[in-house]
mmCIF file of C-alpha atoms in Angstrom:
data_model
loop_
_atom_site.group_PDB
_atom_site.id
_atom_site.type_symbol
_atom_site.label_atom_id
_atom_site.label_comp_id
_atom_site.label_asym_id
_atom_site.label_seq_id
_atom_site.Cartn_x
_atom_site.Cartn_y
_atom_site.Cartn_z
ATOM 1 C CA MET A 1 82.914 86.388 113.977
ATOM 2 C CA SER A 2 83.820 90.043 113.925
ATOM 3 C CA ILE A 3 81.787 92.387 111.716
ATOM 4 C CA GLY A 4 84.837 94.235 110.384
ATOM 5 C CA PHE A 5 86.494 91.087 109.109
ATOM 6 C CA ILE A 6 83.374 89.953 107.227
ATOM 7 C CA VAL A 7 82.643 93.366 105.675
ATOM 8 C CA PHE A 8 86.242 93.956 104.568
ATOM 9 C CA THR A 9 86.569 90.415 103.209
ATOM 10 C CA LEU A 10 83.395 90.765 101.126
ATOM 11 C CA LEU A 11 84.503 94.174 99.815
ATOM 12 C CA ALA A 12 87.966 92.828 98.924
ATOM 13 C CA ILE A 13 86.447 89.922 96.991
ATOM 14 C CA VAL A 14 83.900 92.158 95.224
ATOM 15 C CA GLY A 15 86.732 94.512 94.257
ATOM 16 C CA ALA A 16 88.891 91.654 92.935
ATOM 17 C CA MET A 17 85.983 90.172 90.919
ATOM 18 C CA GLY A 18 85.075 93.592 89.520
ATOM 19 C CA MET A 19 88.679 94.195 88.521
ATOM 20 C CA ILE A 20 88.879 90.920 86.610
ATOM 21 C CA THR A 21 85.524 91.268 84.861
ATOM 22 C CA SER A 22 85.299 94.935 83.927
ATOM 23 C CA ARG A 23 85.966 95.761 80.329
ATOM 24 C CA ASN A 24 87.307 99.280 80.755
ATOM 25 C CA PRO A 25 90.751 99.423 82.454
ATOM 26 C CA VAL A 26 89.753 102.609 84.325
ATOM 27 C CA TYR A 27 86.903 100.745 86.057
ATOM 28 C CA SER A 28 89.378 97.960 86.775
ATOM 29 C CA VAL A 29 91.649 100.418 88.568
ATOM 30 C CA LEU A 30 88.730 101.780 90.619
ATOM 31 C CA TYR A 31 87.680 98.253 91.666
ATOM 32 C CA MET A 32 91.311 97.496 92.523
ATOM 33 C CA ILE A 33 91.399 100.587 94.763
ATOM 34 C CA LEU A 34 88.294 99.264 96.567
ATOM 35 C CA SER A 35 90.019 95.920 97.035
ATOM 36 C CA LEU A 36 93.210 97.543 98.353
ATOM 37 C CA PHE A 37 91.262 99.737 100.778
ATOM 38 C CA SER A 38 89.469 96.706 102.205
ATOM 39 C CA LEU A 39 92.798 94.883 102.511
ATOM 40 C CA ALA A 40 93.983 97.895 104.514
ATOM 41 C CA GLY A 41 90.881 97.429 106.684
ATOM 42 C CA LEU A 42 91.823 93.778 107.202
ATOM 43 C CA PHE A 43 95.274 94.965 108.370
ATOM 44 C CA LEU A 44 93.446 97.182 110.850
ATOM 45 C CA THR A 45 91.462 94.227 112.223
ATOM 46 C CA LEU A 46 94.872 92.596 112.804
ATOM 47 C CA GLN A 47 95.941 95.687 114.829
ATOM 48 C CA ALA A 48 98.618 96.626 112.267
ATOM 49 C CA GLN A 49 97.957 100.374 112.168
ATOM 50 C CA PHE A 50 101.242 101.350 110.521
ATOM 51 C CA LEU A 51 100.786 98.903 107.652
ATOM 52 C CA PHE A 52 97.162 100.077 107.305
ATOM 53 C CA ILE A 53 98.298 103.656 106.686
ATOM 54 C CA ILE A 54 101.162 102.581 104.410
ATOM 55 C CA GLN A 55 98.796 100.381 102.391
ATOM 56 C CA ILE A 56 96.450 103.314 101.797
ATOM 57 C CA ILE A 57 99.167 105.865 101.009
ATOM 58 C CA VAL A 58 101.511 103.715 98.929
ATOM 59 C CA TYR A 59 99.167 101.233 97.267
ATOM 60 C CA ALA A 60 95.759 102.847 96.980
ATOM 61 C CA GLY A 61 97.313 106.266 96.635
ATOM 62 C CA ALA A 62 100.594 106.211 94.741
ATOM 63 C CA ILE A 63 100.691 102.971 92.768
ATOM 64 C CA MET A 64 97.072 103.014 91.608
ATOM 65 C CA ILE A 65 97.302 106.676 90.564
ATOM 66 C CA LEU A 66 100.354 105.673 88.511
ATOM 67 C CA PHE A 67 98.226 103.020 86.780
ATOM 68 C CA LEU A 68 95.514 105.622 86.096
ATOM 69 C CA PHE A 69 98.109 108.018 84.659
ATOM 70 C CA VAL A 70 99.443 105.351 82.305
ATOM 71 C CA ILE A 71 95.948 104.309 81.156
ATOM 72 C CA MET A 72 95.036 107.903 80.391
ATOM 73 C CA LEU A 73 98.411 108.501 78.712
ATOM 74 C CA LEU A 74 98.145 105.488 76.411
ATOM 75 C CA ASN A 75 94.918 106.489 74.621
ATOM 76 C CA LEU A 76 93.629 102.917 74.402
ATOM 77 C CA THR A 77 91.521 101.902 71.418
ATOM 78 C CA ARG A 78 88.688 99.415 71.046
ATOM 79 C CA LYS A 79 91.236 96.675 70.351
ATOM 80 C CA ASP A 80 92.487 96.951 73.934
ATOM 81 C CA THR A 81 89.169 97.011 75.794
ATOM 82 C CA VAL A 82 88.116 93.476 74.887
ATOM 83 C CA ALA A 83 85.725 91.568 77.111
ATOM 84 C CA ILE A 84 86.570 88.090 78.405
ATOM 85 C CA ARG A 85 86.014 85.489 75.692
ATOM 86 C CA PHE A 86 84.796 82.037 76.633
ATOM 87 C CA ASN A 87 86.985 79.540 74.850
ATOM 88 C CA ALA A 88 89.223 76.614 75.724
ATOM 89 C CA SER A 89 91.905 78.760 77.340
ATOM 90 C CA SER A 90 89.435 80.595 79.602
ATOM 91 C CA VAL A 91 87.991 77.246 80.742
ATOM 92 C CA PHE A 92 91.546 76.155 81.502
ATOM 93 C CA ALA A 93 92.107 79.394 83.448
ATOM 94 C CA VAL A 94 89.002 78.855 85.606
ATOM 95 C CA VAL A 95 89.847 75.189 86.250
ATOM 96 C CA PHE A 96 93.446 76.114 87.088
ATOM 97 C CA ALA A 97 92.354 78.813 89.545
ATOM 98 C CA ALA A 98 89.807 76.480 91.185
ATOM 99 C CA VAL A 99 92.336 73.663 91.592
ATOM 100 C CA PHE A 100 94.915 76.124 92.899
ATOM 101 C CA PHE A 101 92.423 77.506 95.433
ATOM 102 C CA THR A 102 91.507 74.042 96.706
ATOM 103 C CA GLN A 103 95.187 73.213 97.096
ATOM 104 C CA LEU A 104 95.767 76.401 99.077
ATOM 105 C CA LEU A 105 92.692 75.646 101.218
ATOM 106 C CA THR A 106 93.996 72.190 102.129
ATOM 107 C CA ALA A 107 97.404 73.732 102.847
ATOM 108 C CA VAL A 108 96.048 76.393 105.229
ATOM 109 C CA SER A 109 93.530 74.097 106.966
ATOM 110 C CA VAL A 110 96.301 72.779 109.246
ATOM 111 C CA PHE A 111 96.714 76.181 110.948
ATOM 112 C CA SER A 112 95.200 77.049 114.271
ATOM 113 C CA LYS A 113 91.460 77.699 114.364
ATOM 114 C CA THR A 114 91.648 79.299 117.802
ATOM 115 C CA SER A 115 90.754 82.960 117.757
ATOM 116 C CA LEU A 116 93.555 85.501 117.924
ATOM 117 C CA ASP A 117 93.645 86.826 121.463
ATOM 118 C CA GLN A 118 92.072 90.280 121.489
ATOM 119 C CA ASN A 119 93.501 91.137 124.900
ATOM 120 C CA GLU A 120 97.062 90.366 123.915
ATOM 121 C CA ASN A 121 98.578 93.428 122.239
ATOM 122 C CA TYR A 122 100.322 93.176 118.892
ATOM 123 C CA LEU A 123 103.842 94.456 119.595
ATOM 124 C CA TYR A 124 104.576 95.744 116.098
ATOM 125 C CA SER A 125 101.491 97.853 115.457
ATOM 126 C CA THR A 126 102.817 101.372 116.046
ATOM 127 C CA VAL A 127 105.192 103.525 114.015
ATOM 128 C CA GLU A 128 107.575 103.643 116.972
ATOM 129 C CA SER A 129 108.096 99.884 117.258
ATOM 130 C CA ILE A 130 108.322 99.419 113.474
ATOM 131 C CA GLY A 131 110.833 102.272 113.190
ATOM 132 C CA HIS A 132 112.918 100.821 115.994
ATOM 133 C CA ALA A 133 113.009 97.410 114.314
ATOM 134 C CA LEU A 134 113.836 99.012 110.943
ATOM 135 C CA LEU A 135 116.851 100.914 112.241
ATOM 136 C CA THR A 136 118.319 98.160 114.403
ATOM 137 C CA GLU A 137 117.706 94.604 113.248
ATOM 138 C CA TYR A 138 116.623 95.323 109.662
ATOM 139 C CA VAL A 139 118.923 98.255 108.846
ATOM 140 C CA LEU A 140 120.740 96.533 105.958
ATOM 141 C CA PRO A 141 117.599 95.621 103.959
ATOM 142 C CA PHE A 142 116.247 99.095 104.758
ATOM 143 C CA GLU A 143 119.297 100.698 103.116
ATOM 144 C CA LEU A 144 119.191 98.279 100.183
ATOM 145 C CA ILE A 145 115.559 99.267 99.522
ATOM 146 C CA SER A 146 116.683 102.849 98.894
ATOM 147 C CA LEU A 147 119.132 101.554 96.274
ATOM 148 C CA ILE A 148 116.356 99.496 94.633
ATOM 149 C CA LEU A 149 114.094 102.545 94.462
ATOM 150 C CA LEU A 150 116.891 104.637 92.893
ATOM 151 C CA VAL A 151 117.568 101.926 90.280
ATOM 152 C CA ALA A 152 113.822 101.711 89.552
ATOM 153 C CA ILE A 153 113.558 105.464 88.948
ATOM 154 C CA VAL A 154 116.513 105.426 86.539
ATOM 155 C CA ALA A 155 115.283 102.257 84.812
ATOM 156 C CA ALA A 156 111.778 103.651 84.298
ATOM 157 C CA ILE A 157 113.161 106.764 82.582
ATOM 158 C CA VAL A 158 115.584 104.741 80.420
ATOM 159 C CA ILE A 159 112.900 102.248 79.324
ATOM 160 C CA ALA A 160 110.125 104.749 78.652
ATOM 161 C CA LYS A 161 112.335 107.315 76.893
ATOM 162 C CA LYS A 162 111.926 107.804 73.180
ATOM 163 C CA TYR A 163 115.211 107.178 71.359
ATOM 164 C CA ARG A 164 115.952 108.919 68.091
ATOM 165 C CA GLY A 165 116.809 106.570 65.261
ATOM 166 C CA ILE A 166 116.037 103.277 67.021
ATOM 167 C CA MET B 1 89.012 85.600 114.059
ATOM 168 C CA SER B 2 91.679 82.931 113.825
ATOM 169 C CA VAL B 3 94.785 83.013 111.661
ATOM 170 C CA MET B 4 93.176 80.402 109.399
ATOM 171 C CA HIS B 5 90.354 82.766 108.386
ATOM 172 C CA TYR B 6 92.848 85.352 107.207
ATOM 173 C CA LEU B 7 94.796 82.692 105.320
ATOM 174 C CA ILE B 8 91.596 81.574 103.563
ATOM 175 C CA VAL B 9 90.871 85.164 102.464
ATOM 176 C CA SER B 10 94.493 85.489 101.362
ATOM 177 C CA SER B 11 94.388 82.305 99.284
ATOM 178 C CA LEU B 12 91.054 83.313 97.718
ATOM 179 C CA LEU B 13 92.455 86.692 96.652
ATOM 180 C CA PHE B 14 95.625 85.018 95.357
ATOM 181 C CA SER B 15 93.558 82.579 93.262
ATOM 182 C CA LEU B 16 91.452 85.449 91.900
ATOM 183 C CA GLY B 17 94.659 87.236 90.909
ATOM 184 C CA ALA B 18 95.963 84.105 89.167
ATOM 185 C CA LEU B 19 92.597 83.738 87.392
ATOM 186 C CA GLY B 20 92.814 87.325 86.166
ATOM 187 C CA VAL B 21 96.373 86.839 84.883
ATOM 188 C CA LEU B 22 95.268 83.837 82.826
ATOM 189 C CA LEU B 23 91.905 85.242 81.702
ATOM 190 C CA ARG B 24 92.579 88.815 80.636
ATOM 191 C CA ARG B 25 94.400 89.976 77.511
ATOM 192 C CA ASN B 26 94.943 93.611 78.504
ATOM 193 C CA ALA B 27 98.522 94.015 79.746
ATOM 194 C CA ILE B 28 97.593 96.684 82.312
ATOM 195 C CA ILE B 29 94.869 94.535 83.895
ATOM 196 C CA VAL B 30 97.193 91.506 83.943
ATOM 197 C CA PHE B 31 99.740 93.663 85.751
ATOM 198 C CA MET B 32 97.124 94.771 88.286
ATOM 199 C CA CYS B 33 96.239 91.128 88.934
ATOM 200 C CA VAL B 34 99.913 90.493 89.766
ATOM 201 C CA GLU B 35 99.682 93.374 92.257
ATOM 202 C CA LEU B 36 96.602 91.717 93.768
ATOM 203 C CA MET B 37 98.547 88.476 94.229
ATOM 204 C CA LEU B 38 101.319 90.424 95.987
ATOM 205 C CA ASN B 39 98.715 91.944 98.298
ATOM 206 C CA ALA B 40 97.206 88.561 99.090
ATOM 207 C CA ALA B 41 100.657 87.346 100.142
ATOM 208 C CA ASN B 42 101.037 90.504 102.250
ATOM 209 C CA LEU B 43 97.814 89.684 104.110
ATOM 210 C CA ALA B 44 99.163 86.228 104.984
ATOM 211 C CA PHE B 45 102.409 87.829 106.226
ATOM 212 C CA VAL B 46 100.556 90.268 108.496
ATOM 213 C CA ALA B 47 98.306 87.498 109.835
ATOM 214 C CA PHE B 48 101.320 85.352 110.745
ATOM 215 C CA SER B 49 103.122 88.352 112.224
ATOM 216 C CA ARG B 50 100.118 89.004 114.475
ATOM 217 C CA PHE B 51 99.767 85.304 115.292
ATOM 218 C CA HIS B 52 103.371 84.874 116.432
ATOM 219 C CA ASN B 53 103.746 88.493 117.657
ATOM 220 C CA ASP B 54 106.924 88.700 115.619
ATOM 221 C CA ALA B 55 108.466 91.635 113.720
ATOM 222 C CA ALA B 56 109.634 89.635 110.686
ATOM 223 C CA GLY B 57 106.222 89.463 109.016
ATOM 224 C CA ALA B 58 105.513 93.182 109.369
ATOM 225 C CA MET B 59 108.997 94.038 108.108
ATOM 226 C CA MET B 60 108.539 91.713 105.144
ATOM 227 C CA VAL B 61 105.268 93.461 104.226
ATOM 228 C CA PHE B 62 107.011 96.837 104.412
ATOM 229 C CA PHE B 63 109.788 95.668 102.073
ATOM 230 C CA VAL B 64 107.333 93.951 99.731
ATOM 231 C CA MET B 65 105.435 97.243 99.417
ATOM 232 C CA CYS B 66 108.656 99.130 98.564
ATOM 233 C CA VAL B 67 109.672 96.531 95.984
ATOM 234 C CA ALA B 68 106.116 96.536 94.582
ATOM 235 C CA ALA B 69 106.328 100.302 94.093
ATOM 236 C CA ALA B 70 109.629 99.925 92.221
ATOM 237 C CA GLU B 71 108.237 97.010 90.238
ATOM 238 C CA ALA B 72 105.083 98.942 89.287
ATOM 239 C CA VAL B 73 107.172 101.847 87.968
ATOM 240 C CA VAL B 74 109.404 99.609 85.830
ATOM 241 C CA GLY B 75 106.471 97.464 84.657
ATOM 242 C CA LEU B 76 104.438 100.469 83.550
ATOM 243 C CA ALA B 77 107.485 101.849 81.729
ATOM 244 C CA ILE B 78 107.754 98.522 79.877
ATOM 245 C CA ILE B 79 104.034 98.723 79.009
ATOM 246 C CA ILE B 80 104.562 102.244 77.613
ATOM 247 C CA ALA B 81 107.497 100.973 75.528
ATOM 248 C CA MET B 82 105.331 98.076 74.287
ATOM 249 C CA PHE B 83 102.531 100.465 73.354
ATOM 250 C CA ARG B 84 104.972 102.663 71.454
ATOM 251 C CA ASN B 85 106.008 99.716 69.276
ATOM 252 C CA LYS B 86 102.585 98.216 68.489
ATOM 253 C CA GLN B 87 100.014 100.930 69.378
ATOM 254 C CA THR B 88 98.176 98.401 71.555
ATOM 255 C CA VAL B 89 98.515 96.660 74.925
ATOM 256 C CA ASN B 90 96.490 93.622 73.882
ATOM 257 C CA LEU B 91 98.721 90.665 74.747
ATOM 258 C CA SER B 92 97.401 88.605 71.803
ATOM 259 C CA GLU B 93 99.242 90.995 69.492
ATOM 260 C CA PHE B 94 102.596 90.283 71.121
ATOM 261 C CA ASN B 95 103.416 86.928 69.544
ATOM 262 C CA LEU B 96 107.019 87.477 68.506
ATOM 263 C CA PHE B 97 108.212 84.477 70.544
ATOM 264 C CA LYS B 98 105.354 82.219 69.449
ATOM 265 C CA TRP B 99 106.339 79.384 67.127
#
């Protein structure tokens, strides 16, 4: 068992639990950032350096800051920061998640338990190899992504804009 | 570490995200739980990519991250529009489609 895997796994789970249970959305975002950072660490234990950096910059950096901006913009009241109530639907939620997790566990238990070879290098770890794959084999989806991002920018402005008279 | 260990972590994080979606009533936290589920799927993709030494998994994670960024922007814009109508993001207040 490698130390990095265990530490990052525990931190990711603590972050996820903290995000679900904290009452204040700002604390939720901070726990989520912890969880995303430890997921980036798990990418690093898989030798995926490029995805590690992208995870930190795009997810922990950009997307989570966007969440923080929106939370601070919205001026949430006491009605929004409700704690988890224990009623029939929350019991259903816990049972559903537990059943779902056991199903996933039985599904993944068929995969190989042999350790990933540490001596064998992961071919797609560096920026160079990823960039080469992006601009040769995956060039069409790469171009389509730029279109999706453009549409998202326009859509966000159209949806969030205040219209007079509507 | 074997590929199975990473898949177990991935499925645990995915289940926690699903639990959060069902348990919480704050729209922003529900949205963050969806992001967590996306990330759990990403971890499984990277683990398989490393296991098979294949580019497809890493590429998929890259595209999922781009789409997640676009999705986060549009989703947060929808949450702002929701807040403008009702002055709250508590999902219990949004019962227009409830019969």
